[in-house]
CSV table of C-alpha atoms in Angstrom, one decimal:
chain,number,residue,atom,x,y,z
A,1,UNK,CA,67.1,-15.2,36.7
A,2,UNK,CA,66.8,-18.9,37.6
A,3,UNK,CA,70.5,-19.1,38.3
A,4,UNK,CA,70.2,-16.2,40.7
A,5,UNK,CA,67.3,-17.9,42.5
A,6,UNK,CA,69.1,-21.2,42.8
A,7,UNK,CA,72.2,-19.5,44.2
A,8,UNK,CA,70.1,-17.6,46.8
A,9,UNK,CA,68.3,-20.8,47.8
A,10,UNK,CA,71.5,-22.6,48.3
A,11,UNK,CA,72.7,-19.8,50.6
A,12,UNK,CA,69.4,-19.5,52.5
A,13,UNK,CA,69.9,-22.3,55.0
A,14,UNK,CA,66.9,-24.2,53.6
A,15,UNK,CA,67.1,-28.0,54.1
A,16,UNK,CA,65.4,-28.5,50.8
A,17,UNK,CA,63.8,-26.4,48.1
A,18,UNK,CA,62.0,-26.5,44.7
A,19,UNK,CA,61.4,-24.1,41.8
A,20,UNK,CA,58.3,-24.2,39.6
A,21,UNK,CA,59.0,-22.0,36.5
A,22,UNK,CA,56.1,-21.6,34.0
A,23,UNK,CA,56.2,-19.7,30.7
A,24,UNK,CA,52.8,-19.4,29.0
A,25,UNK,CA,52.2,-18.4,25.4
A,26,UNK,CA,48.5,-17.6,25.1
A,27,UNK,CA,46.0,-16.7,22.4
A,28,UNK,CA,42.6,-15.2,23.3
A,29,UNK,CA,39.5,-14.7,21.2
A,30,UNK,CA,36.3,-12.9,22.2
A,31,UNK,CA,33.3,-13.3,19.9
A,32,UNK,CA,29.8,-11.9,19.9
A,33,UNK,CA,27.6,-14.3,17.9
A,34,UNK,CA,30.3,-15.3,15.4
A,35,UNK,CA,31.8,-11.9,14.9
A,36,UNK,CA,35.2,-11.4,16.4
A,37,UNK,CA,35.0,-8.6,18.9
A,38,UNK,CA,38.6,-8.6,20.0
A,39,UNK,CA,41.6,-10.9,20.3
A,40,UNK,CA,45.1,-10.8,21.8
A,41,UNK,CA,48.2,-12.8,22.3
A,42,UNK,CA,50.1,-12.9,25.5
A,43,UNK,CA,53.4,-14.2,26.9
A,44,UNK,CA,53.7,-14.4,30.6
A,45,UNK,CA,56.1,-16.1,33.1
A,46,UNK,CA,55.6,-17.1,36.7
A,47,UNK,CA,58.3,-18.4,39.1
A,48,UNK,CA,57.2,-20.1,42.3
A,49,UNK,CA,59.7,-21.2,45.0
A,50,UNK,CA,59.1,-23.5,48.0
A,51,UNK,CA,61.5,-23.8,50.9
A,52,UNK,CA,61.7,-26.6,53.5
A,53,UNK,CA,63.1,-26.4,57.0
A,54,UNK,CA,63.7,-29.2,59.5
A,55,UNK,CA,63.3,-29.0,63.2
A,56,UNK,CA,66.6,-29.3,65.2
A,57,UNK,CA,65.8,-32.9,66.2
A,58,UNK,CA,64.9,-33.8,62.5
A,59,UNK,CA,61.4,-35.1,63.3
A,60,UNK,CA,59.5,-32.2,61.9
A,61,UNK,CA,59.5,-30.4,58.5
A,62,UNK,CA,58.0,-27.1,57.6
A,63,UNK,CA,57.5,-25.5,54.3
A,64,UNK,CA,56.4,-22.2,52.7
A,65,UNK,CA,56.0,-21.1,49.1
A,66,UNK,CA,55.6,-17.9,47.2
A,67,UNK,CA,56.1,-16.2,43.8
A,68,UNK,CA,59.3,-14.3,42.9
A,69,UNK,CA,58.3,-11.6,40.3
A,70,UNK,CA,60.3,-11.5,37.1
A,71,UNK,CA,61.5,-7.9,37.7
A,72,UNK,CA,63.1,-8.3,41.2
A,73,UNK,CA,66.7,-7.5,42.0
A,74,UNK,CA,68.9,-10.0,43.8
A,75,UNK,CA,68.3,-8.2,47.1
A,76,UNK,CA,64.5,-8.2,46.6
A,77,UNK,CA,64.6,-12.0,45.8
A,78,UNK,CA,66.7,-12.6,48.9
A,79,UNK,CA,64.2,-10.8,51.0
A,80,UNK,CA,61.3,-12.9,49.7
A,81,UNK,CA,63.2,-16.1,50.3
A,82,UNK,CA,64.2,-15.0,53.9
A,83,UNK,CA,60.5,-14.3,54.6
A,84,UNK,CA,59.6,-17.7,53.3
A,85,UNK,CA,62.2,-19.3,55.5
A,86,UNK,CA,60.8,-17.6,58.6
A,87,UNK,CA,57.3,-18.8,57.7
A,88,UNK,CA,58.5,-22.4,57.1
A,89,UNK,CA,59.9,-22.6,60.6
A,90,UNK,CA,56.4,-22.1,62.0
A,91,UNK,CA,55.0,-25.1,60.1
A,92,UNK,CA,55.4,-28.3,62.0
A,93,UNK,CA,54.6,-31.4,59.9
A,94,UNK,CA,56.0,-34.8,60.6
A,95,UNK,CA,59.2,-35.2,58.6
A,96,UNK,CA,59.0,-36.5,55.0
A,97,UNK,CA,61.4,-36.5,52.1
A,98,UNK,CA,61.2,-35.0,48.6
A,99,UNK,CA,61.2,-37.1,45.4
A,100,UNK,CA,64.6,-38.2,44.1
A,101,UNK,CA,65.4,-37.5,40.5
A,102,UNK,CA,64.2,-40.1,37.9
A,103,UNK,CA,66.7,-42.8,36.8
A,104,UNK,CA,66.9,-41.3,33.3
A,105,UNK,CA,66.3,-37.7,32.3
A,106,UNK,CA,63.0,-36.9,30.6
A,107,UNK,CA,63.1,-35.3,27.2
A,108,UNK,CA,61.0,-32.3,26.3
A,109,UNK,CA,57.7,-33.5,24.7
A,110,UNK,CA,56.3,-30.6,22.7
A,111,UNK,CA,52.6,-30.6,21.7
A,112,UNK,CA,52.0,-31.7,18.1
A,113,UNK,CA,50.3,-28.4,17.2
A,114,UNK,CA,50.6,-24.8,18.5
A,115,UNK,CA,48.1,-22.4,20.0
A,116,UNK,CA,47.0,-21.0,16.7
A,117,UNK,CA,46.1,-24.4,15.3
A,118,UNK,CA,44.2,-25.4,18.4
A,119,UNK,CA,42.3,-22.1,18.4
A,120,UNK,CA,41.4,-22.6,14.8
A,121,UNK,CA,39.9,-26.0,15.5
A,122,UNK,CA,37.9,-24.6,18.4
A,123,UNK,CA,36.6,-21.7,16.3
A,124,UNK,CA,35.7,-24.2,13.5
A,125,UNK,CA,33.5,-26.2,15.9
A,126,UNK,CA,31.8,-23.0,17.1
A,127,UNK,CA,31.0,-21.9,13.6
A,128,UNK,CA,29.7,-25.3,12.4
A,129,UNK,CA,27.0,-25.9,15.1
A,130,UNK,CA,23.4,-26.5,14.1
A,131,UNK,CA,22.0,-23.2,15.3
A,132,UNK,CA,18.3,-22.3,14.7
A,133,UNK,CA,16.0,-19.3,15.1
A,134,UNK,CA,15.1,-20.7,18.5
A,135,UNK,CA,18.6,-21.4,19.8
A,136,UNK,CA,22.0,-20.0,18.9
A,137,UNK,CA,25.3,-18.9,20.3
A,138,UNK,CA,25.2,-15.5,22.0
A,139,UNK,CA,28.9,-15.1,22.8
A,140,UNK,CA,32.0,-17.2,23.1
A,141,UNK,CA,35.5,-16.7,24.7
A,142,UNK,CA,38.4,-18.9,23.6
A,143,UNK,CA,41.6,-19.1,25.6
A,144,UNK,CA,44.5,-21.4,24.3
A,145,UNK,CA,47.7,-21.7,26.1
A,146,UNK,CA,50.9,-23.6,25.6
A,147,UNK,CA,52.8,-23.9,28.9
A,148,UNK,CA,56.5,-24.6,29.2
A,149,UNK,CA,57.1,-25.8,32.7
A,150,UNK,CA,60.4,-26.4,34.4
A,151,UNK,CA,60.7,-28.1,37.8
A,152,UNK,CA,64.1,-27.8,39.7
A,153,UNK,CA,64.6,-29.3,43.1
A,154,UNK,CA,67.4,-29.5,45.6
A,155,UNK,CA,67.3,-33.3,45.2
A,156,UNK,CA,68.5,-33.1,41.6
A,157,UNK,CA,65.3,-33.0,39.6
A,158,UNK,CA,65.5,-30.7,36.6
A,159,UNK,CA,62.8,-31.4,34.0
A,160,UNK,CA,61.0,-29.4,31.3
A,161,UNK,CA,57.6,-30.2,29.9
A,162,UNK,CA,55.5,-28.5,27.3
A,163,UNK,CA,51.8,-28.9,27.3
A,164,UNK,CA,48.7,-27.2,25.8
A,165,UNK,CA,45.8,-26.0,28.0
A,166,UNK,CA,42.6,-24.6,26.6
A,167,UNK,CA,39.4,-23.0,28.0
A,168,UNK,CA,36.2,-22.2,26.2
A,169,UNK,CA,33.3,-20.3,27.6
A,170,UNK,CA,30.0,-20.3,25.6
A,171,UNK,CA,26.6,-18.7,26.2
A,172,UNK,CA,23.7,-20.3,24.4
A,173,UNK,CA,20.5,-18.3,23.9
A,174,UNK,CA,17.1,-19.8,23.5
A,175,UNK,CA,13.9,-17.9,22.8
A,176,UNK,CA,10.2,-18.3,22.4
A,177,UNK,CA,8.0,-15.3,21.7
A,178,UNK,CA,9.1,-12.7,24.3
A,179,UNK,CA,10.7,-15.3,26.7
A,180,UNK,CA,14.5,-15.8,26.4
A,181,UNK,CA,16.9,-17.8,28.5
A,182,UNK,CA,20.7,-18.4,28.6
A,183,UNK,CA,22.6,-21.6,29.1
A,184,UNK,CA,26.3,-21.3,30.2
A,185,UNK,CA,29.0,-23.7,29.2
A,186,UNK,CA,32.6,-23.9,30.4
A,187,UNK,CA,35.1,-26.4,28.9
A,188,UNK,CA,38.7,-27.3,29.7
A,189,UNK,CA,40.9,-29.5,27.6
A,190,UNK,CA,44.4,-29.6,26.2
A,191,UNK,CA,44.2,-29.9,22.4
A,192,UNK,CA,40.7,-29.4,21.0
A,193,UNK,CA,38.4,-32.2,21.9
A,194,UNK,CA,36.4,-31.8,18.7
A,195,UNK,CA,33.9,-34.7,19.3
A,196,UNK,CA,33.0,-33.8,22.9
A,197,UNK,CA,32.8,-30.1,22.2
A,198,UNK,CA,30.5,-30.6,19.2
A,199,UNK,CA,28.3,-33.1,20.9
A,200,UNK,CA,27.9,-31.1,24.1
A,201,UNK,CA,27.1,-27.8,22.4
A,202,UNK,CA,24.7,-29.5,20.0
A,203,UNK,CA,22.8,-30.9,22.9
A,204,UNK,CA,22.8,-27.5,24.6
A,205,UNK,CA,21.2,-26.0,21.5
A,206,UNK,CA,18.5,-28.6,22.0
A,207,UNK,CA,18.1,-28.1,25.7
A,208,UNK,CA,17.4,-24.4,25.4
A,209,UNK,CA,14.1,-24.6,23.6
A,210,UNK,CA,13.1,-27.6,25.8
A,211,UNK,CA,13.8,-25.5,28.9
A,212,UNK,CA,11.3,-22.9,27.7
A,213,UNK,CA,8.4,-25.4,27.5
A,214,UNK,CA,9.4,-27.5,30.5
A,215,UNK,CA,6.7,-28.3,33.0
A,216,UNK,CA,7.3,-28.3,36.8
A,217,UNK,CA,9.1,-31.4,38.1
A,218,UNK,CA,6.6,-33.7,39.8
A,219,UNK,CA,7.2,-34.9,43.4
A,220,UNK,CA,8.5,-38.3,42.5
A,221,UNK,CA,9.8,-39.0,46.0
A,222,UNK,CA,12.4,-41.5,44.8
A,223,UNK,CA,13.4,-42.2,41.2
A,224,UNK,CA,16.1,-43.6,39.1
A,225,UNK,CA,18.3,-40.8,37.8
A,226,UNK,CA,20.5,-40.8,34.6
A,227,UNK,CA,23.4,-38.4,34.4
A,228,UNK,CA,24.5,-37.8,30.8
A,229,UNK,CA,26.5,-34.5,31.1
A,230,UNK,CA,29.6,-33.3,32.8
A,231,UNK,CA,27.8,-33.3,36.1
A,232,UNK,CA,28.5,-37.0,36.3
A,233,UNK,CA,32.1,-36.1,37.0
A,234,UNK,CA,31.0,-35.2,40.5
A,235,UNK,CA,29.9,-38.7,41.1
A,236,UNK,CA,33.3,-40.2,40.1
A,237,UNK,CA,35.3,-37.4,41.9
A,238,UNK,CA,33.8,-39.0,45.0
A,239,UNK,CA,35.7,-42.2,44.3
A,240,UNK,CA,38.8,-40.4,43.3
A,241,UNK,CA,38.9,-38.2,46.4
A,242,UNK,CA,38.5,-41.1,48.8
A,243,UNK,CA,41.5,-42.8,47.3
A,244,UNK,CA,43.8,-39.8,47.9
A,245,UNK,CA,46.5,-40.5,50.5
A,246,UNK,CA,45.8,-37.2,52.3
A,247,UNK,CA,42.1,-38.1,52.7
A,248,UNK,CA,43.1,-41.5,54.2
A,249,UNK,CA,45.8,-40.1,56.5
A,250,UNK,CA,43.5,-37.3,57.8
A,251,UNK,CA,40.7,-39.9,58.5
A,252,UNK,CA,38.3,-38.3,56.0
A,253,UNK,CA,38.1,-41.6,54.0
A,254,UNK,CA,37.9,-45.0,55.6
A,255,UNK,CA,38.6,-47.0,52.4
A,256,UNK,CA,41.2,-49.7,53.0
A,257,UNK,CA,43.4,-51.4,50.5
A,258,UNK,CA,42.3,-54.9,49.2
A,259,UNK,CA,38.7,-54.3,50.5
A,260,UNK,CA,35.5,-53.3,48.6
A,261,UNK,CA,34.9,-49.6,48.4
A,262,UNK,CA,31.2,-50.2,48.1
A,263,UNK,CA,29.8,-53.1,50.1
A,264,UNK,CA,27.5,-55.6,48.4
A,265,UNK,CA,27.0,-53.7,45.1
A,266,UNK,CA,23.8,-54.5,43.2
A,267,UNK,CA,25.0,-53.4,39.7
A,268,UNK,CA,28.4,-52.4,38.3
A,269,UNK,CA,31.6,-52.4,40.3
A,270,UNK,CA,33.9,-49.4,39.7
A,271,UNK,CA,37.3,-49.7,38.1
A,272,UNK,CA,39.3,-46.5,38.5
A,273,UNK,CA,42.8,-45.9,36.9
A,274,UNK,CA,45.3,-43.1,37.4
A,275,UNK,CA,46.6,-42.4,34.0
A,276,UNK,CA,50.0,-40.9,33.1
A,277,UNK,CA,48.4,-39.2,30.1
A,278,UNK,CA,44.9,-38.9,28.7
A,279,UNK,CA,44.0,-37.7,25.2
A,280,UNK,CA,42.8,-34.1,25.2
A,281,UNK,CA,43.7,-33.6,28.9
A,282,UNK,CA,45.1,-30.2,29.9
A,283,UNK,CA,47.3,-32.1,32.4
A,284,UNK,CA,50.0,-34.7,32.3
A,285,UNK,CA,53.6,-35.3,31.5
A,286,UNK,CA,56.4,-37.7,32.3
A,287,UNK,CA,56.5,-36.5,35.9
A,288,UNK,CA,53.9,-35.4,38.4
A,289,UNK,CA,53.9,-31.8,39.8
A,290,UNK,CA,56.4,-32.9,42.5
A,291,UNK,CA,58.8,-34.8,40.2
A,292,UNK,CA,57.6,-38.4,40.7
A,293,UNK,CA,57.3,-40.6,37.6
A,294,UNK,CA,53.8,-40.7,36.3
A,295,UNK,CA,52.4,-44.1,35.3
A,296,UNK,CA,49.2,-46.0,34.6
A,297,UNK,CA,48.2,-47.3,38.0
A,298,UNK,CA,45.0,-49.1,39.1
A,299,UNK,CA,43.4,-47.3,42.1
A,300,UNK,CA,40.2,-49.4,42.3
A,301,UNK,CA,39.8,-52.7,40.4
A,302,UNK,CA,36.4,-54.3,40.1
A,303,UNK,CA,35.3,-52.5,43.2
A,304,UNK,CA,38.4,-53.3,45.3
A,305,UNK,CA,40.8,-50.6,46.5
A,306,UNK,CA,44.3,-51.3,45.2
A,307,UNK,CA,46.5,-48.2,45.4
A,308,UNK,CA,46.3,-44.8,47.0
A,309,UNK,CA,47.7,-41.8,45.1
A,310,UNK,CA,48.7,-38.4,46.3
A,311,UNK,CA,51.6,-36.1,47.3
A,312,UNK,CA,54.9,-37.5,48.4
A,313,UNK,CA,54.3,-36.2,51.9
A,314,UNK,CA,51.1,-38.2,52.6
A,315,UNK,CA,52.3,-41.3,50.7
A,316,UNK,CA,55.3,-41.4,53.1
A,317,UNK,CA,53.0,-40.9,56.1
A,318,UNK,CA,51.1,-44.1,55.0
A,319,UNK,CA,54.4,-46.0,54.5
A,320,UNK,CA,54.1,-46.1,50.7
A,321,UNK,CA,56.5,-43.6,49.1
A,322,UNK,CA,56.0,-45.3,45.7
A,323,UNK,CA,53.3,-43.8,43.5
A,324,UNK,CA,52.6,-40.2,42.4
A,325,UNK,CA,50.3,-37.2,42.6
A,326,UNK,CA,48.0,-38.3,39.7
A,327,UNK,CA,46.1,-35.7,37.7
A,328,UNK,CA,44.5,-37.8,35.0
A,329,UNK,CA,41.9,-40.5,35.7
A,330,UNK,CA,39.8,-43.0,33.9
A,331,UNK,CA,36.7,-44.9,35.0
A,332,UNK,CA,36.2,-48.0,33.0
A,333,UNK,CA,32.9,-48.5,31.2
A,334,UNK,CA,30.2,-50.7,32.7
A,335,UNK,CA,28.2,-53.6,31.3
A,336,UNK,CA,25.2,-51.8,29.8
A,337,UNK,CA,24.5,-50.3,26.5
A,338,UNK,CA,23.1,-46.8,26.2
A,339,UNK,CA,19.6,-48.3,25.5
A,340,UNK,CA,19.8,-50.4,28.6
A,341,UNK,CA,20.8,-47.5,30.8
A,342,UNK,CA,17.9,-45.4,29.3
A,343,UNK,CA,15.3,-48.2,29.8
A,344,UNK,CA,12.1,-48.1,32.0
A,345,UNK,CA,11.1,-45.1,34.1
A,346,UNK,CA,13.8,-42.6,35.1
A,347,UNK,CA,14.6,-38.9,35.3
A,348,UNK,CA,17.5,-37.8,33.0
A,349,UNK,CA,18.8,-34.5,34.5
A,350,UNK,CA,20.8,-32.5,32.0
A,351,UNK,CA,20.9,-29.0,33.6
A,352,UNK,CA,21.6,-28.2,37.3
A,353,UNK,CA,21.8,-24.8,38.9
A,354,UNK,CA,24.4,-26.6,41.0
A,355,UNK,CA,25.3,-30.2,41.6
A,356,UNK,CA,27.7,-31.4,44.3
A,357,UNK,CA,28.8,-34.7,45.8
A,358,UNK,CA,30.5,-34.2,49.2
A,359,UNK,CA,33.6,-36.5,49.3
A,360,UNK,CA,33.6,-36.6,53.1
A,361,UNK,CA,29.9,-37.4,53.8
A,362,UNK,CA,28.9,-38.7,50.4
A,363,UNK,CA,25.8,-36.4,50.4
A,364,UNK,CA,24.6,-35.4,47.0
A,365,UNK,CA,22.5,-32.3,46.3
A,366,UNK,CA,21.5,-30.4,43.2
A,367,UNK,CA,18.8,-28.0,41.9
A,368,UNK,CA,17.1,-29.1,38.7
A,369,UNK,CA,17.0,-26.6,35.8
A,370,UNK,CA,16.1,-29.1,33.1
A,371,UNK,CA,15.4,-32.8,33.1
A,372,UNK,CA,13.6,-35.3,31.0
A,373,UNK,CA,11.0,-37.5,32.7
A,374,UNK,CA,10.8,-40.9,31.0
A,375,UNK,CA,7.6,-42.8,31.9
A,376,UNK,CA,4.8,-44.7,30.3
A,377,UNK,CA,6.4,-44.5,26.9
A,378,UNK,CA,6.6,-40.6,27.0
A,379,UNK,CA,9.4,-38.2,27.5
A,380,UNK,CA,8.5,-34.8,29.1
A,381,UNK,CA,10.9,-31.9,29.8
A,382,UNK,CA,10.6,-30.7,33.4
A,383,UNK,CA,12.2,-28.1,35.5
A,384,UNK,CA,12.5,-27.1,39.2
A,385,UNK,CA,12.9,-29.2,42.4
A,386,UNK,CA,16.0,-30.9,43.6
A,387,UNK,CA,17.8,-34.2,44.1
A,388,UNK,CA,19.4,-35.5,47.2
A,389,UNK,CA,20.7,-38.7,48.7
A,390,UNK,CA,24.0,-40.3,49.8
A,391,UNK,CA,26.6,-42.0,47.7
A,392,UNK,CA,27.3,-44.6,50.5
A,393,UNK,CA,23.9,-46.0,49.7
A,394,UNK,CA,23.4,-44.9,46.1
A,395,UNK,CA,26.8,-46.3,44.9
A,396,UNK,CA,25.4,-49.8,45.5
A,397,UNK,CA,22.9,-49.2,42.7
A,398,UNK,CA,25.4,-47.6,40.2
A,399,UNK,CA,25.0,-48.6,36.5
A,400,UNK,CA,27.4,-47.4,33.9
A,401,UNK,CA,27.4,-47.5,30.1
A,402,UNK,CA,30.0,-49.3,28.1
A,403,UNK,CA,30.5,-46.1,26.0
A,404,UNK,CA,32.9,-43.5,27.6
A,405,UNK,CA,33.5,-39.8,27.2
A,406,UNK,CA,36.2,-37.5,28.3
A,407,UNK,CA,35.9,-34.2,30.2
A,408,UNK,CA,39.4,-32.7,30.4
A,409,UNK,CA,41.4,-34.9,32.8
A,410,UNK,CA,38.7,-37.4,33.5
A,411,UNK,CA,37.4,-40.2,31.2
A,412,UNK,CA,34.1,-41.7,32.5
A,413,UNK,CA,31.2,-43.7,31.3
A,414,UNK,CA,29.0,-41.6,29.0
A,415,UNK,CA,25.8,-42.5,30.9
A,416,UNK,CA,25.5,-43.1,34.7
A,417,UNK,CA,22.4,-44.3,36.5
A,418,UNK,CA,21.7,-44.2,40.2
A,419,UNK,CA,18.5,-45.9,41.7
A,420,UNK,CA,16.4,-44.5,44.5
A,421,UNK,CA,17.5,-40.9,44.4
A,422,UNK,CA,15.2,-38.6,46.4
A,423,UNK,CA,13.4,-36.1,44.1
A,424,UNK,CA,11.8,-33.0,45.6
A,425,UNK,CA,9.4,-31.8,42.9
A,426,UNK,CA,8.6,-28.3,41.9
A,427,UNK,CA,4.9,-29.2,42.5
A,428,UNK,CA,3.5,-31.5,45.2
């Protein structure tokens, strides 16, 4: 089928084209408590094509993409490509080029273990958790895929990568007398991140009973806040997003190379790396999604912007075609120990109804489901109220633990502390 599509693309009149062909071998398990309710295996394949068309004067380039189903005839595939060509003509972006092929072909790098072994490791974690009469697992869903991906472009790229991708959904139940609540967890990783999964679900089993006895969050006005769960990723996504070439070109980020990203920081300075590969990540490979060579690259060093990352299109617009569309990132650990981060008075928020950091404005907002109020030598579980503030100010007060943890494609400090966050309490 790929030979047919390549032939049709070459005849289509497209000035450039690419094919993304992905075959996925998947194993799925659905559990109620720890009893297997059902499971299935699947093998699917998707083929996406993208066509490019230049304007007559060569100053503009349009593109359009779509999927070609596996069962199409040559005539049906030709019709899809023709419609994409018609759509591409209507898009009028400034001209840019596609990535050239790498100097040396990349060999297929298969995962060390297959989907059955990865699934077995995940199921072993779920069955070994310290459940109690007050908190246990209500249900779990496990999805393990191994994706074989082939990228073919008109510039000569033809590379195959094989990579695992896993997803786990867990519902934790906690109960006290007639009162019962649920905590939902969703995890993504490549191979099973045993340590992270075990630690996070063990903590969730502790959070449930504490949520049942939590008092209303007091109106603290402003407080130091410690983030010790995956919600902290939102804070670091703010730094990642603002180093993306598309954000720079569109004027959504005003961060400039060789200048501080946070003026006059009071605590830790951020060091952010784009990583070619990251242990347990569901992403990565020798090339990025567009065929550029992936590599370890400093984006921010000791608080100073060093490199932008992003698509070939926006890197060229900024006059920096070197680089790549990074998918894995690491934020270096800070100067403090866990004990130093958790010192004094602070609110450690471990459950949000929702938590967001706007990468454009820097505004943060979240509704508190469970937090621990540390004060006067006491630790009290509290619930309700919300947090707010702006990263353009709060980033100056950022403190990070030396210890790190990994959430799929992002490795960050295990503990993050911001000073002076506005807290609207559940009680006045």
